[in-house]
Coordinates of C-alpha atoms in Angstrom, one line a residue:
Chain A
M939 CA 0.3 -0.2 0.7
G940 CA 2.9 2.6 1.3
S941 CA 4.4 1.4 -2.1
Y942 CA 2.0 2.2 -4.8
V943 CA 1.2 5.3 -3.0
I944 CA 4.3 6.8 -3.2
R945 CA 4.2 5.6 -6.7
R946 CA 1.0 7.3 -7.5
F947 CA 2.7 11.1 -5.7
L948 CA 5.7 11.0 -7.6
Q949 CA 3.4 10.5 -11.3
F950 CA 1.4 13.7 -9.4
I951 CA 4.7 16.2 -8.4
P952 CA 6.0 16.5 -12.6
V953 CA 2.1 17.1 -13.8
V954 CA 1.0 20.0 -10.9
I955 CA 4.6 21.3 -12.3
L956 CA 3.6 21.4 -15.3
A957 CA 0.4 22.8 -14.1
S958 CA 2.0 25.4 -12.7
I959 CA 4.1 26.3 -15.6
A960 CA 1.2 26.4 -18.4
V961 CA -0.7 28.8 -16.1
W962 CA 1.7 31.4 -15.5
A963 CA 2.7 31.3 -19.1
I964 CA -1.0 32.5 -20.4
V965 CA -0.4 36.1 -19.6
Y966 CA 3.3 35.5 -21.9
A967 CA 0.6 33.3 -24.7
V968 CA -1.3 35.9 -25.4
P969 CA -0.7 38.2 -28.5
G970 CA 1.4 41.6 -27.1
S971 CA 3.1 42.0 -24.2
P972 CA 2.5 40.6 -20.6
A973 CA 3.3 43.8 -19.0
A974 CA -0.2 45.5 -21.8
A975 CA -2.4 42.1 -20.8
L976 CA -2.3 43.1 -17.3
A977 CA -2.8 46.4 -16.9
G978 CA -5.5 45.4 -18.7
E979 CA -7.4 47.1 -21.9
N980 CA -7.4 51.5 -21.5
A981 CA -3.5 51.3 -19.6
T982 CA -1.0 54.5 -20.9
P983 CA 2.2 53.6 -21.0
E984 CA 3.8 54.8 -17.8
T985 CA 1.5 52.6 -16.5
V986 CA 2.4 49.9 -19.0
A987 CA 6.2 49.8 -17.5
A988 CA 5.4 50.5 -14.4
I989 CA 4.2 46.9 -14.1
E990 CA 6.6 45.7 -16.3
E991 CA 9.1 47.2 -13.4
R992 CA 7.1 45.8 -10.7
L993 CA 6.8 42.6 -12.2
G994 CA 10.2 42.1 -13.5
L995 CA 9.5 41.9 -16.7
N996 CA 13.0 42.7 -18.0
R997 CA 15.2 39.3 -15.5
P998 CA 15.0 36.2 -17.0
V999 CA 12.2 34.0 -18.6
I1000 CA 13.1 31.3 -15.4
V1001 CA 13.8 34.2 -12.5
Q1002 CA 10.6 35.5 -13.4
Y1003 CA 8.5 32.2 -13.9
F1004 CA 9.8 30.8 -9.7
T1005 CA 10.1 34.6 -8.5
W1006 CA 5.4 34.1 -9.5
I1007 CA 5.2 31.1 -8.3
G1008 CA 6.8 31.5 -5.2
Q1009 CA 4.2 34.3 -4.2
A1010 CA 1.8 31.5 -5.3
I1011 CA 2.7 29.6 -3.1
H1012 CA 2.3 31.7 -0.2
L1013 CA -0.9 32.5 -1.8
D1014 CA -0.1 35.2 -3.3
F1015 CA -1.2 36.2 -6.5
G1016 CA -1.5 40.1 -6.6
N1017 CA -4.1 41.8 -7.4
S1018 CA -6.4 41.9 -10.3
A1019 CA -5.9 44.0 -12.6
I1020 CA -9.6 45.5 -12.6
N1021 CA -10.5 46.6 -9.0
G1022 CA -7.2 46.2 -7.8
Q1023 CA -8.2 43.7 -4.9
P1024 CA -6.2 40.8 -4.0
V1025 CA -7.2 38.1 -6.2
M1026 CA -7.4 35.8 -2.8
E1027 CA -9.4 37.1 -1.5
Q1028 CA -12.2 37.0 -4.4
L1029 CA -10.9 33.8 -4.5
S1030 CA -12.0 32.3 -1.3
S1031 CA -14.9 33.6 -1.9
R1032 CA -15.9 31.7 -4.6
I1033 CA -14.0 28.0 -3.3
P1034 CA -17.6 28.1 -0.6
A1035 CA -20.0 28.4 -4.0
S1036 CA -18.4 26.1 -5.8
L1037 CA -18.2 23.5 -3.3
Q1038 CA -21.8 23.7 -2.0
L1039 CA -22.7 24.4 -5.4
A1040 CA -21.4 20.8 -6.8
L1041 CA -22.0 18.7 -3.8
F1042 CA -25.3 19.8 -4.4
A1043 CA -25.5 19.1 -7.8
M1044 CA -24.0 15.7 -7.1
V1045 CA -26.7 14.4 -4.4
I1046 CA -29.6 15.4 -7.4
G1047 CA -27.1 13.5 -9.7
L1048 CA -27.0 10.4 -7.3
V1049 CA -30.9 10.2 -5.7
L1050 CA -31.8 10.7 -9.3
A1051 CA -29.1 8.2 -10.7
F1052 CA -29.3 5.4 -8.4
P1053 CA -32.2 3.7 -8.3
M1054 CA -32.7 3.9 -12.3
G1055 CA -29.4 2.4 -12.5
V1056 CA -29.7 -0.8 -9.9
V1057 CA -33.3 -1.4 -11.6
A1058 CA -31.9 -0.9 -15.5
A1059 CA -28.7 -3.8 -14.3
V1060 CA -32.0 -6.2 -12.9
K1061 CA -34.3 -5.8 -15.3
P1062 CA -32.9 -5.1 -18.6
R1063 CA -35.7 -6.3 -20.4
S1064 CA -38.2 -4.3 -18.1
I1065 CA -40.4 -1.4 -19.9
A1066 CA -38.7 0.3 -16.7
T1067 CA -35.3 -0.1 -17.9
K1068 CA -36.7 1.1 -21.4
V1069 CA -38.2 4.4 -19.6
I1070 CA -34.4 4.6 -17.6
N1071 CA -32.7 4.5 -21.0
L1072 CA -34.4 6.9 -23.0
Y1073 CA -34.0 9.0 -20.4
Q1074 CA -30.6 9.3 -19.9
A1075 CA -29.9 9.3 -23.4
V1076 CA -32.2 12.6 -22.8
A1077 CA -30.4 14.0 -20.4
L1078 CA -27.0 13.4 -22.0
A1079 CA -28.2 15.1 -25.1
V1080 CA -30.0 17.7 -23.7
P1081 CA -27.1 20.5 -23.0
T1082 CA -27.3 21.8 -19.4
F1083 CA -27.4 25.4 -19.8
W1084 CA -30.2 25.2 -21.9
V1085 CA -31.4 23.2 -19.5
G1086 CA -31.0 26.4 -17.3
I1087 CA -32.6 28.2 -19.2
L1088 CA -36.2 25.9 -19.4
L1089 CA -36.2 26.0 -15.4
I1090 CA -36.1 30.2 -16.3
I1091 CA -38.6 30.3 -18.4
G1092 CA -40.8 28.1 -16.1
L1093 CA -40.0 28.4 -12.1
S1094 CA -38.5 32.4 -12.7
V1095 CA -40.1 34.2 -15.0
K1096 CA -43.7 32.1 -14.8
N1097 CA -44.4 31.5 -11.3
Q1098 CA -41.5 33.4 -9.2
V1099 CA -40.7 29.8 -7.4
F1100 CA -36.9 30.8 -7.6
P1101 CA -34.5 33.8 -8.2
A1102 CA -33.7 34.0 -11.6
I1103 CA -30.4 34.8 -10.8
S1104 CA -28.6 32.2 -7.9
N1105 CA -26.7 33.9 -5.2
Y1106 CA -24.5 32.3 -2.9
V1107 CA -26.1 31.6 0.4
S1108 CA -24.5 28.8 3.2
I1109 CA -26.4 26.1 3.9
W1110 CA -24.7 26.5 7.5
S1111 CA -25.7 30.0 7.7
D1112 CA -29.5 29.6 6.0
P1113 CA -30.7 26.5 4.7
I1114 CA -33.8 27.9 3.2
G1115 CA -32.3 30.6 1.2
A1116 CA -28.6 28.5 -0.5
I1117 CA -31.8 25.7 -1.4
R1118 CA -33.7 28.1 -2.9
N1119 CA -30.7 29.3 -4.7
T1120 CA -28.7 27.1 -5.6
L1121 CA -30.9 24.5 -6.1
L1122 CA -31.5 25.4 -10.3
P1123 CA -28.4 25.3 -11.1
A1124 CA -27.2 22.5 -9.1
L1125 CA -30.4 21.0 -11.4
C1126 CA -29.5 21.9 -14.8
L1127 CA -26.0 20.0 -13.8
G1128 CA -27.3 17.4 -11.5
I1129 CA -30.4 16.2 -13.8
Y1130 CA -26.7 15.7 -16.5
I1131 CA -24.7 13.7 -14.5
S1132 CA -27.6 11.4 -13.3
G1133 CA -27.4 9.9 -16.9
I1134 CA -23.3 9.2 -16.4
I1135 CA -23.5 7.7 -13.2
A1136 CA -26.8 5.7 -13.8
R1137 CA -24.7 4.1 -17.2
F1138 CA -22.1 3.7 -14.6
I1139 CA -24.1 1.6 -11.3
T1140 CA -25.8 -0.3 -14.1
A1141 CA -22.8 -1.4 -16.3
S1142 CA -20.4 -2.2 -13.2
L1143 CA -23.4 -3.8 -10.9
R1144 CA -24.5 -6.2 -14.0
D1145 CA -21.0 -6.7 -14.7
A1146 CA -20.9 -8.4 -10.1
L1147 CA -23.8 -10.1 -11.4
G1148 CA -22.7 -12.3 -13.4
Q1149 CA -19.5 -12.9 -10.8
D1150 CA -19.1 -16.7 -9.6
Y1151 CA -19.1 -15.4 -6.5
V1152 CA -22.8 -13.9 -7.1
R1153 CA -23.9 -18.1 -8.5
T1154 CA -22.4 -19.2 -5.5
A1155 CA -24.4 -16.7 -3.5
R1156 CA -27.5 -17.8 -5.2
A1157 CA -26.9 -21.6 -5.2
K1158 CA -27.0 -21.3 -1.7
G1159 CA -30.3 -19.6 -1.4
V1160 CA -29.2 -16.8 -0.3
P1161 CA -32.6 -13.9 -1.3
E1162 CA -32.5 -12.9 -4.5
G1163 CA -32.4 -8.9 -2.9
A1164 CA -29.0 -9.8 -0.4
V1165 CA -27.4 -11.2 -3.3
I1166 CA -28.1 -7.5 -4.9
S1167 CA -27.5 -5.1 -1.8
R1168 CA -24.7 -7.8 0.1
H1169 CA -22.8 -9.3 -2.8
A1170 CA -23.0 -7.6 -5.5
M1171 CA -23.0 -4.1 -4.8
R1172 CA -20.6 -4.1 -2.8
N1173 CA -18.1 -4.2 -5.9
A1174 CA -20.6 -2.6 -8.0
M1175 CA -20.1 0.8 -6.1
L1176 CA -16.0 0.2 -6.6
P1177 CA -15.8 2.6 -10.5
T1178 CA -18.6 4.4 -9.3
V1179 CA -16.9 6.1 -6.2
T1180 CA -14.2 6.8 -9.0
I1181 CA -16.4 8.6 -11.4
V1182 CA -18.4 10.5 -8.9
G1183 CA -14.8 11.8 -7.1
L1184 CA -14.2 13.0 -10.5
M1185 CA -16.9 14.4 -11.1
I1186 CA -17.1 16.7 -8.3
G1187 CA -13.4 17.4 -9.3
E1188 CA -14.4 18.6 -12.5
F1189 CA -17.1 20.2 -11.5
L1190 CA -14.6 22.4 -8.7
G1191 CA -14.3 25.4 -11.4
G1192 CA -16.0 23.0 -14.8
T1193 CA -19.1 24.5 -14.2
V1194 CA -18.6 28.1 -16.3
V1195 CA -21.6 27.3 -18.3
T1196 CA -24.3 27.3 -15.9
E1197 CA -22.8 29.6 -13.1
V1198 CA -22.9 32.4 -16.2
V1199 CA -26.3 31.2 -17.0
F1200 CA -27.7 32.2 -13.3
S1201 CA -25.0 34.3 -11.9
Y1202 CA -24.4 32.2 -9.9
P1203 CA -20.4 33.5 -8.3
G1204 CA -18.3 30.7 -8.4
L1205 CA -14.6 29.5 -9.6
G1206 CA -16.2 29.2 -13.4
R1207 CA -17.8 32.4 -13.7
M1208 CA -14.6 34.1 -12.3
I1209 CA -12.5 32.5 -14.7
Y1210 CA -15.3 33.5 -17.5
S1211 CA -15.5 37.0 -15.9
G1212 CA -11.1 37.5 -16.4
I1213 CA -11.7 36.1 -19.3
T1214 CA -14.5 38.2 -20.7
A1215 CA -12.0 41.5 -19.2
R1216 CA -8.4 40.4 -19.7
D1217 CA -7.1 39.9 -16.0
Y1218 CA -5.7 37.3 -16.4
P1219 CA -4.0 37.2 -12.4
I1220 CA -7.5 36.9 -11.5
I1221 CA -7.7 33.7 -15.2
Q1222 CA -4.3 32.4 -13.0
A1223 CA -4.8 31.6 -9.5
A1224 CA -8.6 30.1 -10.6
V1225 CA -7.4 28.2 -13.2
L1226 CA -4.5 26.8 -11.1
F1227 CA -6.8 25.8 -8.0
T1228 CA -8.5 24.7 -10.2
I1229 CA -6.9 22.5 -11.6
L1230 CA -4.9 21.0 -8.3
A1231 CA -8.4 20.9 -6.8
F1232 CA -8.5 17.8 -10.2
L1233 CA -5.3 16.7 -9.0
V1234 CA -5.5 15.9 -5.3
I1235 CA -9.5 14.5 -5.6
N1236 CA -8.3 12.1 -8.3
L1237 CA -5.4 11.9 -6.0
L1238 CA -7.3 10.9 -2.8
V1239 CA -9.6 8.9 -5.1
D1240 CA -6.7 5.8 -6.3
V1241 CA -5.2 6.4 -3.0
L1242 CA -9.0 5.6 -1.8
Y1243 CA -9.3 2.6 -4.6
A1244 CA -6.2 1.0 -4.1
F1245 CA -7.0 0.8 -0.5
L1246 CA -10.1 -0.4 -1.1
D1247 CA -9.2 -3.6 -4.2
P1248 CA -5.7 -5.1 -2.7
R1249 CA -5.7 -6.3 -6.5
V1250 CA -5.7 -2.5 -7.9
R1251 CA -2.0 -1.9 -5.7
L1252 CA -0.9 -4.5 -6.6
S1253 CA -0.6 -4.2 -9.9
Chain B
M632 CA 5.0 -19.9 -41.1
T633 CA 5.2 -16.5 -43.0
T634 CA 1.7 -17.3 -45.6
A635 CA 0.1 -18.5 -42.3
A636 CA 1.2 -15.0 -40.1
K637 CA 0.0 -13.3 -43.6
E638 CA -3.2 -15.0 -43.8
S639 CA -4.3 -14.3 -40.5
S640 CA -3.6 -11.3 -40.0
A641 CA -5.3 -10.6 -43.4
A642 CA -8.4 -12.9 -42.7
A643 CA -9.8 -11.3 -39.3
P644 CA -9.7 -8.5 -39.8
V645 CA -12.3 -9.7 -43.2
I646 CA -14.0 -11.7 -40.6
R647 CA -14.1 -8.8 -37.8
R648 CA -15.7 -6.6 -40.5
A649 CA -19.6 -8.6 -41.7
T650 CA -19.8 -9.5 -38.1
V651 CA -19.6 -6.1 -36.8
R652 CA -21.9 -4.7 -39.5
R653 CA -24.7 -7.8 -38.6
K654 CA -24.1 -6.1 -34.8
F655 CA -24.3 -2.5 -35.6
L656 CA -27.9 -3.2 -38.0
G657 CA -28.8 -5.3 -35.1
S658 CA -28.4 -2.3 -31.8
A659 CA -31.7 0.3 -32.2
P660 CA -30.3 3.2 -30.7
G661 CA -27.1 2.7 -33.1
V662 CA -29.7 1.8 -35.8
A663 CA -32.3 4.6 -35.4
G664 CA -29.0 7.2 -34.8
A665 CA -27.3 6.4 -37.9
I666 CA -30.6 7.6 -39.5
V667 CA -31.0 11.0 -37.8
L668 CA -27.4 12.2 -37.8
L669 CA -27.3 10.9 -42.0
I670 CA -30.4 12.8 -42.2
L671 CA -28.5 15.9 -40.4
V672 CA -25.2 15.3 -42.8
L673 CA -27.4 15.6 -45.6
V674 CA -29.7 18.8 -43.9
A675 CA -26.1 20.7 -43.1
V676 CA -24.3 19.6 -46.9
F677 CA -28.3 20.8 -49.0
A678 CA -28.8 23.7 -46.2
P679 CA -28.6 26.2 -50.0
L680 CA -31.5 24.3 -51.2
I681 CA -33.4 23.5 -48.1
A682 CA -33.5 26.8 -46.0
P683 CA -36.2 29.3 -47.8
F684 CA -33.9 32.1 -47.0
D685 CA -31.1 33.3 -46.6
P686 CA -30.5 33.2 -42.7
L687 CA -28.6 36.5 -42.7
E688 CA -30.9 38.1 -44.5
R689 CA -34.3 40.0 -43.2
A690 CA -37.2 37.5 -44.2
G691 CA -39.9 38.8 -42.2
K692 CA -41.0 41.5 -39.4
A693 CA -38.9 41.2 -36.1
L694 CA -40.2 37.9 -33.2
Q695 CA -43.1 36.0 -35.1
G696 CA -44.4 32.9 -34.2
P697 CA -44.4 30.0 -36.3
S698 CA -46.5 31.1 -40.2
A699 CA -46.6 30.1 -43.1
Q700 CA -43.7 32.1 -45.2
N701 CA -41.6 31.4 -41.9
W702 CA -41.9 27.5 -40.7
F703 CA -40.6 28.5 -37.3
G704 CA -41.1 31.5 -36.7
T705 CA -38.2 34.7 -36.2
D706 CA -35.2 36.3 -35.2
E707 CA -34.9 40.1 -33.3
L708 CA -33.5 41.1 -36.3
G709 CA -36.5 39.2 -39.2
R710 CA -34.9 37.4 -39.8
D711 CA -35.8 33.1 -41.1
L712 CA -35.4 30.8 -37.7
F713 CA -35.6 27.8 -39.6
S714 CA -33.4 28.9 -42.4
R715 CA -31.3 29.4 -40.0
L716 CA -31.8 26.0 -37.6
V717 CA -30.9 24.5 -40.8
Y718 CA -27.2 26.7 -41.0
G719 CA -26.4 26.3 -37.9
T720 CA -26.9 21.8 -38.1
R721 CA -24.0 23.0 -41.3
L722 CA -21.6 25.0 -38.4
S723 CA -22.0 22.7 -35.1
L724 CA -21.6 19.3 -38.5
E725 CA -17.8 21.0 -39.2
T726 CA -17.3 22.4 -35.6
A727 CA -17.8 18.5 -34.8
A728 CA -16.2 17.4 -37.2
G729 CA -12.8 19.1 -37.8
A730 CA -11.9 19.0 -33.8
A731 CA -13.1 15.0 -34.1
L732 CA -10.3 14.4 -36.5
L733 CA -7.4 17.0 -35.4
A734 CA -7.8 15.0 -32.2
C735 CA -7.7 11.5 -33.5
A736 CA -5.3 12.9 -36.5
V737 CA -2.3 13.7 -33.3
G738 CA -3.6 11.4 -30.3
L739 CA -4.5 8.6 -32.4
P740 CA -0.1 8.7 -33.3
L741 CA 1.0 9.8 -30.7
G742 CA -0.8 6.9 -28.4
V743 CA 0.8 4.6 -30.5
L744 CA 4.4 5.7 -30.7
S745 CA 4.1 6.4 -26.7
G746 CA 3.0 2.7 -26.0
Y747 CA 5.5 1.1 -28.8
L748 CA 8.4 3.0 -27.9
G749 CA 8.1 3.2 -24.7
G750 CA 11.2 4.6 -22.6
W751 CA 11.7 8.5 -21.8
I752 CA 9.2 9.3 -25.3
D753 CA 5.8 7.8 -23.1
A754 CA 7.1 9.4 -19.7
I755 CA 7.0 13.0 -21.8
V756 CA 3.6 12.2 -23.7
M757 CA 1.7 10.8 -20.1
R758 CA 2.9 13.6 -18.2
V759 CA 1.7 16.5 -20.8
T760 CA -2.4 13.5 -21.0
D761 CA -2.4 13.1 -17.1
F762 CA -2.2 17.9 -17.1
V763 CA -4.5 18.3 -19.8
L764 CA -7.1 16.4 -18.6
A765 CA -6.7 17.3 -15.1
V766 CA -8.7 20.8 -16.7
P767 CA -12.2 20.7 -17.4
G768 CA -13.0 21.0 -20.4
I769 CA -15.1 23.8 -21.3
L770 CA -13.0 25.9 -19.6
F771 CA -9.2 24.8 -21.1
A772 CA -11.3 25.3 -24.6
L773 CA -11.8 28.8 -22.4
V774 CA -8.8 29.2 -21.7
L775 CA -7.2 28.2 -25.4
I776 CA -9.8 30.7 -26.5
A777 CA -8.8 34.1 -24.7
I778 CA -5.0 33.2 -26.0
L779 CA -6.7 33.0 -29.5
G780 CA -9.0 34.9 -30.0
S781 CA -13.1 33.4 -31.2
G782 CA -13.6 32.5 -34.7
I783 CA -15.0 28.9 -36.2
I784 CA -11.1 28.0 -36.7
N785 CA -9.7 28.5 -34.1
L786 CA -13.4 26.9 -32.1
I787 CA -12.1 23.6 -33.6
L788 CA -8.4 23.9 -32.3
A789 CA -10.0 25.0 -28.6
I790 CA -12.0 22.2 -28.1
G791 CA -9.9 20.0 -31.3
I792 CA -6.3 19.9 -28.3
G793 CA -8.6 19.2 -25.3
A794 CA -9.8 15.9 -26.9
I795 CA -6.5 14.8 -28.1
P796 CA -4.9 13.1 -24.3
A797 CA -8.3 10.0 -25.1
F798 CA -7.2 9.5 -28.2
I799 CA -3.7 9.2 -26.7
R800 CA -4.2 6.9 -23.5
L801 CA -6.7 4.5 -25.7
S802 CA -4.4 4.0 -29.0
R803 CA -1.4 3.8 -25.7
A804 CA -3.7 1.2 -24.3
S805 CA -4.0 -0.9 -27.4
T806 CA -0.8 -0.8 -28.9
L807 CA 0.5 -2.1 -25.2
G808 CA -1.8 -5.3 -26.0
L809 CA -0.8 -5.5 -29.5
K810 CA 3.1 -5.2 -29.4
E811 CA 3.5 -9.0 -28.3
R812 CA 0.6 -10.4 -30.3
E813 CA 2.2 -13.7 -33.1
Y814 CA 1.5 -10.8 -36.1
V815 CA 3.6 -8.0 -34.7
L816 CA 6.4 -10.4 -33.7
A817 CA 6.1 -12.1 -37.1
A818 CA 6.0 -8.9 -38.8
R819 CA 9.0 -7.7 -36.3
S820 CA 11.0 -10.7 -37.0
M821 CA 10.7 -10.1 -41.2
G822 CA 12.8 -7.2 -40.7
A823 CA 10.0 -4.8 -40.7
S824 CA 11.3 -1.2 -39.0
K825 CA 9.3 0.7 -35.7
A826 CA 7.7 2.8 -38.3
D827 CA 6.9 0.3 -40.8
I828 CA 5.1 -1.7 -37.7
M829 CA 3.7 1.3 -36.2
A830 CA 2.2 2.2 -39.4
R831 CA 1.1 -0.9 -40.9
T832 CA 0.5 -2.9 -38.4
I833 CA -0.5 -1.9 -35.1
A834 CA -2.3 1.8 -36.1
P835 CA -4.8 -0.2 -37.7
N836 CA -6.4 -2.3 -35.3
T837 CA -6.3 0.1 -32.7
M838 CA -9.3 1.4 -34.9
G839 CA -12.1 -0.3 -32.6
P840 CA -12.4 1.9 -29.7
I841 CA -10.8 5.3 -31.5
I842 CA -13.7 5.1 -34.4
V843 CA -16.1 5.1 -30.9
Q844 CA -13.7 7.9 -29.5
I845 CA -14.2 9.8 -32.3
I846 CA -17.8 9.7 -32.6
V847 CA -18.4 10.5 -28.7
T848 CA -16.2 13.5 -29.2
A849 CA -18.2 14.8 -31.8
S850 CA -21.0 15.7 -29.9
V851 CA -18.5 16.8 -26.9
A852 CA -17.8 19.4 -29.4
I853 CA -21.1 20.4 -30.2
L854 CA -22.1 20.7 -27.0
A855 CA -19.1 22.4 -26.2
A856 CA -19.5 24.8 -29.8
A857 CA -22.9 25.6 -28.1
A858 CA -22.5 26.2 -24.9
L859 CA -19.1 28.6 -26.0
S860 CA -20.9 30.5 -28.4
F861 CA -23.6 30.4 -25.9
I862 CA -21.3 32.7 -23.6
G863 CA -20.3 34.5 -26.1
L864 CA -16.7 32.9 -27.1
G865 CA -17.7 30.4 -29.6
T866 CA -19.2 31.5 -32.5
P867 CA -19.5 35.4 -33.3
P868 CA -22.5 36.7 -34.8
P869 CA -24.1 36.2 -37.3
A870 CA -23.7 33.1 -37.7
P871 CA -26.7 30.7 -37.3
S872 CA -24.4 29.2 -35.1
W873 CA -27.4 26.7 -32.2
G874 CA -25.9 28.1 -29.0
G875 CA -25.7 32.3 -30.5
M876 CA -29.3 31.6 -31.1
L877 CA -30.1 30.4 -27.5
Q878 CA -28.1 33.6 -25.7
T879 CA -29.6 36.6 -28.0
S880 CA -33.6 34.1 -28.0
R881 CA -32.9 35.0 -24.0
S882 CA -33.6 38.7 -24.2
F883 CA -37.2 37.8 -25.9
L884 CA -38.5 34.6 -23.7
Y885 CA -41.6 36.9 -23.4
Q886 CA -42.3 37.5 -27.2
Q887 CA -40.5 34.8 -29.6
I888 CA -41.0 31.4 -26.9
W889 CA -39.9 28.8 -29.6
Y890 CA -36.9 31.0 -30.3
A891 CA -35.3 29.7 -26.9
I892 CA -36.7 26.1 -28.2
L893 CA -35.8 25.4 -31.1
P894 CA -32.0 25.3 -31.3
G895 CA -32.1 22.9 -28.0
V896 CA -34.0 20.9 -29.6
A897 CA -32.1 20.9 -32.6
L898 CA -28.7 20.3 -30.4
A899 CA -30.6 17.6 -28.4
I900 CA -32.2 15.4 -31.6
T901 CA -27.8 15.8 -32.5
I902 CA -26.3 14.9 -29.5
A903 CA -29.1 12.0 -28.9
A904 CA -27.9 10.9 -32.7
L905 CA -24.6 10.7 -32.4
D906 CA -25.2 8.8 -28.8
G907 CA -26.4 5.8 -30.2
V908 CA -24.5 5.3 -33.3
G909 CA -21.2 5.4 -30.4
R910 CA -23.6 2.7 -28.5
G911 CA -24.4 0.9 -31.1
L912 CA -20.6 0.5 -32.0
Q913 CA -19.8 -0.2 -29.1
T914 CA -22.1 -3.1 -29.2
A915 CA -20.4 -4.0 -32.8
L916 CA -17.3 -3.5 -31.7
G917 CA -17.0 -5.1 -28.2
T918 CA -15.4 -1.9 -26.9
K919 CA -16.8 -2.0 -23.0
T920 CA -14.9 2.1 -22.0
T921 CA -13.8 4.4 -24.4
G922 CA -11.1 6.0 -22.1
R923 CA -13.0 8.8 -20.3
A924 CA -14.0 10.9 -22.6
K925 CA -13.5 15.0 -21.6
V926 CA -17.2 16.5 -20.4
G927 CA -17.1 19.4 -22.3
G928 CA -21.2 19.5 -22.5
M929 CA -21.2 19.3 -18.3
G930 CA -19.9 23.2 -17.8

């Protein structure tokens, strides 16, 4: 187990370094000088020169990278090029918002997916399964932002049950307000992932039901319900745990469009605003956080998987 | 022995091709998806013949509901919605094909190279792949567009580049499995060069999962392109992109409801058709997983 974790960690480090270089280089990849990009579009030549001086852009590239990463490690991403506020302030207010949206969406996704996945695996030829298959095809085919528009038309514009613009309200301080504000965007994302997760559960449960130990359990006279819940389900849950972990990682920063549709103040909209305003420190901080969060969650999922399934760490 | 080796490697694909066709035709989602997709391709190709109006020109009063003249009504500039949807099909399929083929053309050779040669090439390719996979698909495209600027070519590049890693992983995995097969060893013992073995013996045999991945990528690309156009970073107006139409429709929800509904329906039909074809191919080719497709439609 120890050696697997070390091996996995050694793969993790170069990817993190690569990611930090790529994120740092975003500013250098845009046309024009990075100082001009950081200064914003309406900057005077003096401002640009001052920024160049302050950031040490005349120094060797390698020194510049290490200066940037040195500050980033101390959670200093500089100030926003638009309003001059420390980027870290904005980032730390967006992270809980995105996390809450991701968890809401995941709960909705799992609640929808679980029964569908099990029914489709246990009764593959039933009418229920045909309906489930149809639901999954539709859930995967409709774009989340379009579902967002339809939900806004139905529930916000016409009936005003939910606000069309979602604010971040913490579930700890105001549970009702949190649900009212987070439910619609979470529903968009939840419906979409429910199709993917249900297919995953079906595939792995079907696979598990065909294994020898299930046949043995049935031959011993174990009731079918217990065969499914106690024997097959446990093994089938492993791949599902993996995909759920990866999706939460993807949700932190990856829900740009949904957040834009509902004006939800998460990481995705922070990156979107950063891009439309060409506010590079904002983009860099948010993108770096998103990638790191994904990599760390990925690492944790792999280690957890290896802990639960000895075959993984021994191969 | 050499003839035997040749025969077995030459005979296998022939038998498989017939079974694949039979199995695909036996899959309901596959056949239904293929028929719809064929219709969509025909609509895209013959758009000028099908669309009654120029998609960029005024064709009636603004924001009219469906009528005999404008079947799906008109948009805020009085342009015919049906004609814009028809041309939008062309735009969507172009983006999808461009992104999927770009990703395959770069990813397949890199994966075979990485898997066959191993060593430091493999290590570098895999770490870069891990990095790209760590960036949410839509975010990767977003940042690339911020760097490249908007426009359909940059859209294809941004989505296509993000889709490369899935192709690398798939073809690398197949290559690792094929490397020690008899016909590859036979080719090597006959003195075939490494390049020859990779290009002629291994690459063609990795095609099963790759074809499925092309379809998956195409549907992800359509969703991503629509999402990016929707937030104003994809195909710039006045091009009739489905995502762009949905974006403008939001300001006119009360006047013309069809404006906000029909482009979404067009998107859903296209994605569902590709999903059906993908599932049919999966059944037919016996490929179980298609690697981790970037979830571009999610955002």
